Amino acid sequence: MNMITNHLPTAELQALDAAHHMHPFTDANGLATKGARIITRGKGVWLTDSEGNRIIDGMAGLWCVNIGYGRKELAEVAARQMEELAYYNTFFQTTHVPAIALAAKIAELAPGDLNHVFFAGSGSEANDTNIRLVRRYWQVKGMPEKRVIIARKNGYHGSTMGGGSLGGMAPIHAHGGMIDGIEHIGQPYWWGEGGDMTEAEFGLLRARELEDKILELGVDKVAAFIGEPVQGAGGVIVPPATYWPEIQRICDKYGILLIADEVITGFGRTGNWFGSQTFGIRPHIMTIAKGLSSGYQPIGGSIVCDEVARVVAEGGEFFHGYTYSGHPVAAAVALENLRILQEEHIIEHVRDVAHPYLRERWEALTEHPLVGEAKLVGLMGSIALTPDKAKRAKFASEAGTVGFRTRERCFANNLIMRHVGDRMIISPPLVITPAEIDILIERAKTSLDESYASLKADGLLVAKAE
Ligand SMILES: *Cc1c(COP(=O)(O)O)cnc(C)c1O
């Protein structure tokens, strides 16, 4: 037996992990002292760790395992494709059947005239492609100075230099800097930043920052705006209903390109194929990854509208591409994932069954003394933890202290629920059943109770001074 199927005891694995494996977004010191949790199996919405615990995955991995774990069909498709053609590239006028079939399928599913797909290996890579695509578009149109991309504070667009620069997260910018030509405006986060305004007023105010920024820079300098229909990694920030229509109006008025980063919201997460459909957004480009393959293979891409594809093609060769653009195994697996999403009516399940069932229970969490607002779009949700709901107060402790403590209680109760600052977020596999939702909610309530008791004991239920 090899080391993966017949593995060492947990403590020894953890020691090797800490010694040799550099983890993304992890405090390495914590790893050395506490050891990482080792996940060994997955089936449906359930994970098993190396100690045999059964964990309900409230995050679908990293927002990606839309069809759930352990689907044999995808393994079979991968094995077949590896035997037939394990690899070939799509550079220099070559192609292969899986890339062709997947591009055609995505074009069929995507709304409007989003009919062209440029493949990448991940969401970050796809957003790097988008930076180059929109700048190239304006260059071919004879306006090379139109190259600034406007994005949002606390947005997340990946972790490459391009993706990290588009994202609006200061800690990421602090580690390695940013590329040039990216500007950030405020986020539509009413609970945290809306003050005395109504949600509707605040949504308009934040959208109009786009217009102010365009006018400040000069429209002849601005190439595009990028945003997630619902900010995911930023804390599942659901924008007020007034926000996207106003962003759309402004993009239309000034003729700038609109990029919807659908890496999380694509492929059923919001109860439609794409978040743009849920929010009435008409993007020129969509970024996709995660749910495209339900995480069974690394693959991402940009879905591009007719006009942008036509202009870029007019410019001749586009000097851009990845060795693994449209990788045949990843493409074949993604195609099988889309077949399952469609034929098993998983998006209808989200819209008609799982969302309404979870919504009632999720919103009822606001009865808990620690919980302020509860938001749920499709199957992506968040709750704001607060010491004083009426004032939408923050905690006096350093931001994230309470969220981290609550996440630790969830982990101890075999529920994976992440924290972003003092918000708790979920994004379970789309196939979650009502019975599993009951378990998720029970474990969430227990964790909130335990967290509340420990915060109380430590005198941490204190609001920050205004
Ligand atoms: C995860 C994510 C990305 C980055 O995707 P990777 O595959 O991790 O590179 C980009 N945009 C959004 C909205 C994401 O959630």
Coordinates of C-alpha atoms and ligand atoms in Angstrom, one line a residue, residues 63 122-125 127 156-159 228 261 263-264 289-290, ligand 1:
W63 CA -17.3 27.2 -2.2
S122 CA -8.3 28.7 -11.7
G123 CA -10.3 31.8 -10.9
S124 CA -7.2 33.9 -10.2
E125 CA -5.7 33.0 -13.6
N127 CA -9.1 37.2 -13.7
Y156 CA -12.0 39.0 -3.7
H157 CA -10.7 38.1 -7.1
G158 CA -8.0 35.6 -6.3
S159 CA -4.4 35.6 -5.1
E228 CA -18.8 39.7 -7.5
D261 CA -16.7 37.6 -11.1
V263 CA -16.3 32.2 -9.5
I264 CA -18.6 31.5 -6.5
A289 CA -14.0 28.5 -11.8
K290 CA -15.0 26.6 -8.6
Ligands
LIG1 C1 -12.1 31.9 -5.2 C2 -12.3 33.1 -6.0 C3 -11.4 33.5 -6.9 C4 -10.1 32.8 -7.1 O1 -10.2 31.5 -7.6 P1 -8.9 30.5 -7.5 O2 -9.4 29.3 -8.2 O3 -8.7 30.3 -6.0 O4 -7.8 31.1 -8.1 C5 -11.7 34.6 -7.7 N1 -12.9 35.2 -7.6 C6 -13.7 34.9 -6.6 C7 -15.0 35.6 -6.5 C8 -13.5 33.8 -5.8 O5 -14.3 33.5 -4.8

